C-alpha positions as a Python dict, from the first residue, in 0.01 Angstrom:
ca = {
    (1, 'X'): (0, 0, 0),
    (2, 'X'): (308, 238, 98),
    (3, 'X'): (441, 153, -213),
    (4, 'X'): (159, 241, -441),
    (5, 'X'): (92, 585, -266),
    (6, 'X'): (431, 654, -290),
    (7, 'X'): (454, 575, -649),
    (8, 'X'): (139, 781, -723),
    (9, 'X'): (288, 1101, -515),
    (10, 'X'): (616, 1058, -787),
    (11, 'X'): (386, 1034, -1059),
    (12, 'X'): (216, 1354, -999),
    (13, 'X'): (536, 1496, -889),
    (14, 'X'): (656, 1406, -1256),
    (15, 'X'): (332, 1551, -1427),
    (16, 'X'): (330, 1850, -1201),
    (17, 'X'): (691, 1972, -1305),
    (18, 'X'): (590, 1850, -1640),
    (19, 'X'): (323, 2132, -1643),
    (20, 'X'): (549, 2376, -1514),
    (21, 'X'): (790, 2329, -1757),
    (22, 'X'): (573, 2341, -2031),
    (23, 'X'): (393, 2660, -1878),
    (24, 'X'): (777, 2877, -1808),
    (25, 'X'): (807, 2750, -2207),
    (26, 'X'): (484, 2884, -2323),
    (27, 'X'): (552, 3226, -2120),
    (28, 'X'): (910, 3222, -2305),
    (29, 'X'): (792, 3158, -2621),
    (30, 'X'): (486, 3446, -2560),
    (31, 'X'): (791, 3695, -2466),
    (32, 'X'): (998, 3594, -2769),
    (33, 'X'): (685, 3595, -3002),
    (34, 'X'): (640, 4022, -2841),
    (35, 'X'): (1017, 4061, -2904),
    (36, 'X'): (927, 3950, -3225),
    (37, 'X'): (638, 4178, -3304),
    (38, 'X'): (874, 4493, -3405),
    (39, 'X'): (847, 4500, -3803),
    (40, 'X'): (1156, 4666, -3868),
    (41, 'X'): (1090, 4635, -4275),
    (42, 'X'): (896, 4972, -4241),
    (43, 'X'): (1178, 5111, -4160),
    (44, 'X'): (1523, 5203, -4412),
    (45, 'X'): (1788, 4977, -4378),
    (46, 'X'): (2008, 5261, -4253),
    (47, 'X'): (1784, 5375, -3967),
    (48, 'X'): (1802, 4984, -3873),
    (49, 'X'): (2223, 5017, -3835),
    (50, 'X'): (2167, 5308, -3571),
    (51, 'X'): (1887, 5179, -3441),
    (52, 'X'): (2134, 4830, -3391),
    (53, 'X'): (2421, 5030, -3296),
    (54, 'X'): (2217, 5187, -3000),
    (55, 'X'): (2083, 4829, -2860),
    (56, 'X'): (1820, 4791, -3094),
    (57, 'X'): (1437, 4869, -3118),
    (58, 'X'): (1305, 4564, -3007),
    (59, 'X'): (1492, 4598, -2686),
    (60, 'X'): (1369, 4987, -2643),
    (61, 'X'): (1031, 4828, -2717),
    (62, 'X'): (1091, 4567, -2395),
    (63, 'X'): (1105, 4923, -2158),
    (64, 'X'): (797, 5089, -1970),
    (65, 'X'): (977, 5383, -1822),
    (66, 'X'): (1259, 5620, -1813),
    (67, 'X'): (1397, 5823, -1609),
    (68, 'X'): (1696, 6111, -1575),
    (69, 'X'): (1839, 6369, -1406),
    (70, 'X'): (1964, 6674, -1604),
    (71, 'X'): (2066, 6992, -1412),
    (72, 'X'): (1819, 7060, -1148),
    (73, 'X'): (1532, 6881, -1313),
    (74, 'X'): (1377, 6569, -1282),
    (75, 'X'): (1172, 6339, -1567),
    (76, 'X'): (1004, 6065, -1547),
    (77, 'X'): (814, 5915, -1872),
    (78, 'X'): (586, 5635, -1883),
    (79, 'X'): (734, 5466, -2252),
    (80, 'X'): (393, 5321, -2372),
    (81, 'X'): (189, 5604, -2301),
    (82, 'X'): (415, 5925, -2331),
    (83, 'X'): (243, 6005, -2027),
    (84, 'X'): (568, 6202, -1824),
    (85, 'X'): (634, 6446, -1529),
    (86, 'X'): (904, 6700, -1536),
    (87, 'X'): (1015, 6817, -1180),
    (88, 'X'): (1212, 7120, -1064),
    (89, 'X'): (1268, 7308, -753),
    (90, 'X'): (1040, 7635, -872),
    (91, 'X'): (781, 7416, -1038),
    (92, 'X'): (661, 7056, -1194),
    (93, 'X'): (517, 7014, -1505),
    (94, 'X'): (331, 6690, -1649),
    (95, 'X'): (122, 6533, -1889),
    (96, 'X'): (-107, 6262, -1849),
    (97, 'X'): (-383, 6145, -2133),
    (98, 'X'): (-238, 6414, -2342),
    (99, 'X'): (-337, 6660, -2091),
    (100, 'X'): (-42, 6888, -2031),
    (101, 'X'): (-91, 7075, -1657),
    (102, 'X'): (164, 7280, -1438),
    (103, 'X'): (186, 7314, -1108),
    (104, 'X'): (390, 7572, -952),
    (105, 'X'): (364, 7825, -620),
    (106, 'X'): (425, 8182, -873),
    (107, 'X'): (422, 8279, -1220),
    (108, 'X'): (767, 8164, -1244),
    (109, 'X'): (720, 7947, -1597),
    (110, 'X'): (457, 8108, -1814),
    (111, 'X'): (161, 7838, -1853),
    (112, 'X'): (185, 7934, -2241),
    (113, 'X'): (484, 7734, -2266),
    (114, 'X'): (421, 7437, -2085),
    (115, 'X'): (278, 7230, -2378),
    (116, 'X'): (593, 7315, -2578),
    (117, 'X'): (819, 7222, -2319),
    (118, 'X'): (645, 6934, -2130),
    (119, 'X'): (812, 6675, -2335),
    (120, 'X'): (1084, 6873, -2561),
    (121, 'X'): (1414, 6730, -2398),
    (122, 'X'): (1282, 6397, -2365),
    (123, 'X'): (1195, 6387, -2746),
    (124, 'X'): (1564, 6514, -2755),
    (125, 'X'): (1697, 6225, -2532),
    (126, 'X'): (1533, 5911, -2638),
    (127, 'X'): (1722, 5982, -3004),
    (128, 'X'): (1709, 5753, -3228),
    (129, 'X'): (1433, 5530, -3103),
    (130, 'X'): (1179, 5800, -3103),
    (131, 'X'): (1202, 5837, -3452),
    (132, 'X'): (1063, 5480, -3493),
    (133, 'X'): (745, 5575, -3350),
    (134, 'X'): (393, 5544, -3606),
    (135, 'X'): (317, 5818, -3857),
    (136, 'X'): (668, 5942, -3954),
    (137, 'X'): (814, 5971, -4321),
    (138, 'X'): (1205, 5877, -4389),
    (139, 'X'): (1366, 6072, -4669),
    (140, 'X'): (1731, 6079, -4809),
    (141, 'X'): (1952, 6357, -4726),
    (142, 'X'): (2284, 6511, -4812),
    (143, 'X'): (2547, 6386, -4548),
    (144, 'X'): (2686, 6692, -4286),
    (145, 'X'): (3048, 6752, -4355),
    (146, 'X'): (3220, 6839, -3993),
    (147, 'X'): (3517, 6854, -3799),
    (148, 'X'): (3685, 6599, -4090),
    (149, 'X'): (3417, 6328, -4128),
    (150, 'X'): (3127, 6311, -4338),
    (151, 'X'): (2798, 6201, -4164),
    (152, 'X'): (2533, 6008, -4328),
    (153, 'X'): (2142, 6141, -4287),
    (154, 'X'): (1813, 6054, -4274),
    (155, 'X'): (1526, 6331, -4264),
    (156, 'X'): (1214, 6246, -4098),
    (157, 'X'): (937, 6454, -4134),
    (158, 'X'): (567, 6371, -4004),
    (159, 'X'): (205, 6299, -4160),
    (160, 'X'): (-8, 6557, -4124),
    (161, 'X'): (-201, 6588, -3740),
    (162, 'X'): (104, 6404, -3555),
    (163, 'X'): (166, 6580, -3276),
    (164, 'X'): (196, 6909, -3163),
    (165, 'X'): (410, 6996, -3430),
    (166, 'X'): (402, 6825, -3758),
    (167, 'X'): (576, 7064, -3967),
    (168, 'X'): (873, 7005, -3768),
    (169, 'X'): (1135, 6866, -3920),
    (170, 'X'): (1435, 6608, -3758),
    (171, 'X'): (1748, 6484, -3941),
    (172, 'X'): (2020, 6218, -3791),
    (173, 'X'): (2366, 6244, -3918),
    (174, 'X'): (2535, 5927, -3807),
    (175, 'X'): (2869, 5767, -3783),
    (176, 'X'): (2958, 5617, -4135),
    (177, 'X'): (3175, 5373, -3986),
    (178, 'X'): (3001, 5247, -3644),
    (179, 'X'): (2632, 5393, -3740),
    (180, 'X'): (2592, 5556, -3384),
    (181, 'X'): (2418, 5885, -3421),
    (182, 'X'): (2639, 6180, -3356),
    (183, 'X'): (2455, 6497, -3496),
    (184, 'X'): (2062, 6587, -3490),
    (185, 'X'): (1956, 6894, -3690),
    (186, 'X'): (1613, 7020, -3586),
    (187, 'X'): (1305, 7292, -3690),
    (188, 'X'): (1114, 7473, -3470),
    (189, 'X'): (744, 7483, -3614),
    (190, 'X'): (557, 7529, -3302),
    (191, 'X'): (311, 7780, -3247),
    (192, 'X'): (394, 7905, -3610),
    (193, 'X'): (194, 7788, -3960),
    (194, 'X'): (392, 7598, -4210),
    (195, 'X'): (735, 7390, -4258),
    (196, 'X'): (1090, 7612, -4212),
    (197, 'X'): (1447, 7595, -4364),
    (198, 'X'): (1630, 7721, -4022),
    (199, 'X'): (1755, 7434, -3861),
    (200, 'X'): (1932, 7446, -3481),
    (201, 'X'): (2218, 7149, -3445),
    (202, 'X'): (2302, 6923, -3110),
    (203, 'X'): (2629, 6709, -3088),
    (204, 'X'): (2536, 6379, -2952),
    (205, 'X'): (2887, 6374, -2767),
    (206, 'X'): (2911, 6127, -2467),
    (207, 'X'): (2672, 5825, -2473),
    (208, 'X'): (2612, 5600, -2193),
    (209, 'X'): (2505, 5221, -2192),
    (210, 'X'): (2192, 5168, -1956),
    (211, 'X'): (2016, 4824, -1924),
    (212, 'X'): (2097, 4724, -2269),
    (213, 'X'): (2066, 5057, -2451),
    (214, 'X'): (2319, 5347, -2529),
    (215, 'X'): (2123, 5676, -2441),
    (216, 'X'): (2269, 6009, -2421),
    (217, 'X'): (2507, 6149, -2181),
    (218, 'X'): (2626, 6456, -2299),
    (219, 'X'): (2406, 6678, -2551),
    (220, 'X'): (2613, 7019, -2697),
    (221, 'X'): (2410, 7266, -2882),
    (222, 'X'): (2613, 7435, -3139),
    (223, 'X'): (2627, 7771, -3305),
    (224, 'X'): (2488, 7808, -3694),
    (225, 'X'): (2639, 7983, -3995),
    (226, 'X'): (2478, 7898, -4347),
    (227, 'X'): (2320, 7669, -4170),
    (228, 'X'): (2579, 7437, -4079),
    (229, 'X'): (2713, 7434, -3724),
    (230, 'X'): (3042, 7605, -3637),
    (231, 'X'): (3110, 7613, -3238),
    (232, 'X'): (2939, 7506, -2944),
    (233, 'X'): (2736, 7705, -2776),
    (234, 'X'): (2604, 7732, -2414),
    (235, 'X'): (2654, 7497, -2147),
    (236, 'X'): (2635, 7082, -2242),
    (237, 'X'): (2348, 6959, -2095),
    (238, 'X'): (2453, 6616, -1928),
    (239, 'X'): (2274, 6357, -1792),
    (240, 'X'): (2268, 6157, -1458),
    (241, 'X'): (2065, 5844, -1233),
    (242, 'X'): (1940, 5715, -1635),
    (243, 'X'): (1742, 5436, -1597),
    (244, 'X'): (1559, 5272, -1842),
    (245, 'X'): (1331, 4958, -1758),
    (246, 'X'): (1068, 4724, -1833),
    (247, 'X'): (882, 4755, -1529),
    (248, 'X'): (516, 4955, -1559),
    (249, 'X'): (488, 5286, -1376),
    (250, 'X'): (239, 5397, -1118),
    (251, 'X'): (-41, 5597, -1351),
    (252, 'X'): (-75, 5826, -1060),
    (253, 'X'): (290, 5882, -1105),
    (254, 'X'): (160, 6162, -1372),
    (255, 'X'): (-136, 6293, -1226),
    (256, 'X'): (-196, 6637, -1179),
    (257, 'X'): (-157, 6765, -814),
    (258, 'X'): (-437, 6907, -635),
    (259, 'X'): (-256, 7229, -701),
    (260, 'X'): (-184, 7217, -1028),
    (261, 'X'): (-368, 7386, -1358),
    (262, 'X'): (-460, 7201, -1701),
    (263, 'X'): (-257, 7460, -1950),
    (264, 'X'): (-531, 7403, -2212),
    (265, 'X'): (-830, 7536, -2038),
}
């Protein structure tokens, strides 16, 4: 009788890890079938090599949330949703839904500008995934000639209603020998009607390897003559405390405090 219960608590013992095993295989295969998902034939073959050189999209598709320290200010941005919250000591300004709010004791950042601003340096920062996001149109480019090495680009412009500002216009000069983006020329179209010629230049100068991923450390805005850039200009904005993960965020993370204004009513 032992021997029979015994051999009946193996036997289940052998089907129950049997199950588990299958179940942790089914759960891998359900990761590597999301991995999997990222159709990276919409994009040019070029934009692929940076996008490879800088850990891949499919990896930056794996991550919820990122945050950074630059200066005196704090973001935090919820990946999926663009949802994001940008702290500092004299005021905080978020977005949640698409709702852009500010929150802030004085008049100290004019409400005006909040929408602008909310998520400008993290469109900045998460170079060159970003430009892999939906309704965006890739076009050839004449390479920038700088400082003895001639950069490859790709323009990307927008369809029409994308975002806040879809005359705007973006172009990544990259590396021609290790495709990591070093140059991003940029229009300002906000708050003005139609496309412009007047482009502003950062120098993607220090990069820094985070959980898989080489994001920026070290951005330089540059001076412009005919426009091409000539010297830098200002102080480098560098970045600290990046992390980049695949862990969700707490929604309430962006909410707008009790305090705090909606800038669009």
């Amino acid at each position: 009788m032992k021997n029979t219960i015994r051999a009946v608590l193996v036997t289940t013992l052998i089907l129950s890890c049997k199950t588990e095993d299958k179940n942790e295989v089914a759960i891998d295969q359900e990761l590597t079938e999301k991995k999997e998902m990222v159709d990276l034939s919409q994009y040019p073959d070029r934009l692929q090599d940076v996008l490879t050189a800088h850990g891949s999209l499919s990896k930056w598709s794996e991550m919820k949330s990122l945050t950074y320290i630059m200066g005196d200010q704090e973001t935090i941005t919820d990946l999926k949703t663009r949802d994001i919250v940008v702290k500092s000591p004299t005021h905080t300004i978020g977005s949640k839904d698409g709702k852009v709010w500010i929150d802030q004791d004085s008049t100290h950042f004019p409400e005006a500008r909040a929408r602008f601003y909310h998520n400008l340096m993290f469109y900045f920062y998460a170079m060159p995934f970003i430009v892999a996001d939906d309704g965006i149109i890739y076009n050839d480019v004449n390479p920038l000639d700088i400082q003895g090495t001639t950069y490859p680009g790709i323009k990307i412009g927008f369809q029409a209603n994308i975002g806040d500002a879809p005359d705007d216009n973006y172009i990544i000069y990259y590396h021609p020998e290790n495709k990591k983006m070093e140059w991003l020329a940029y229009t300002v179209t906000y708050g003005k009607e139609g496309k412009s010629d007047q482009y502003s230049y950062i120098k993607y100068n220090k990069w820094q390897e985070v959980n898989g991923l080489l994001l920026p450390q070290e951005l330089i805005w540059y001076k412009v003559e005919q426009n091409k850039p000539t010297v830098p200009q200002g102080t480098p904005r560098v970045f600290t405390k990046v992390d980049v993960d695949a862990a969700n965020m707490d929604v309430m993370t962006f909410a707008k405090p009790e305090n705090g204004v909606f800038v669009d009513e």
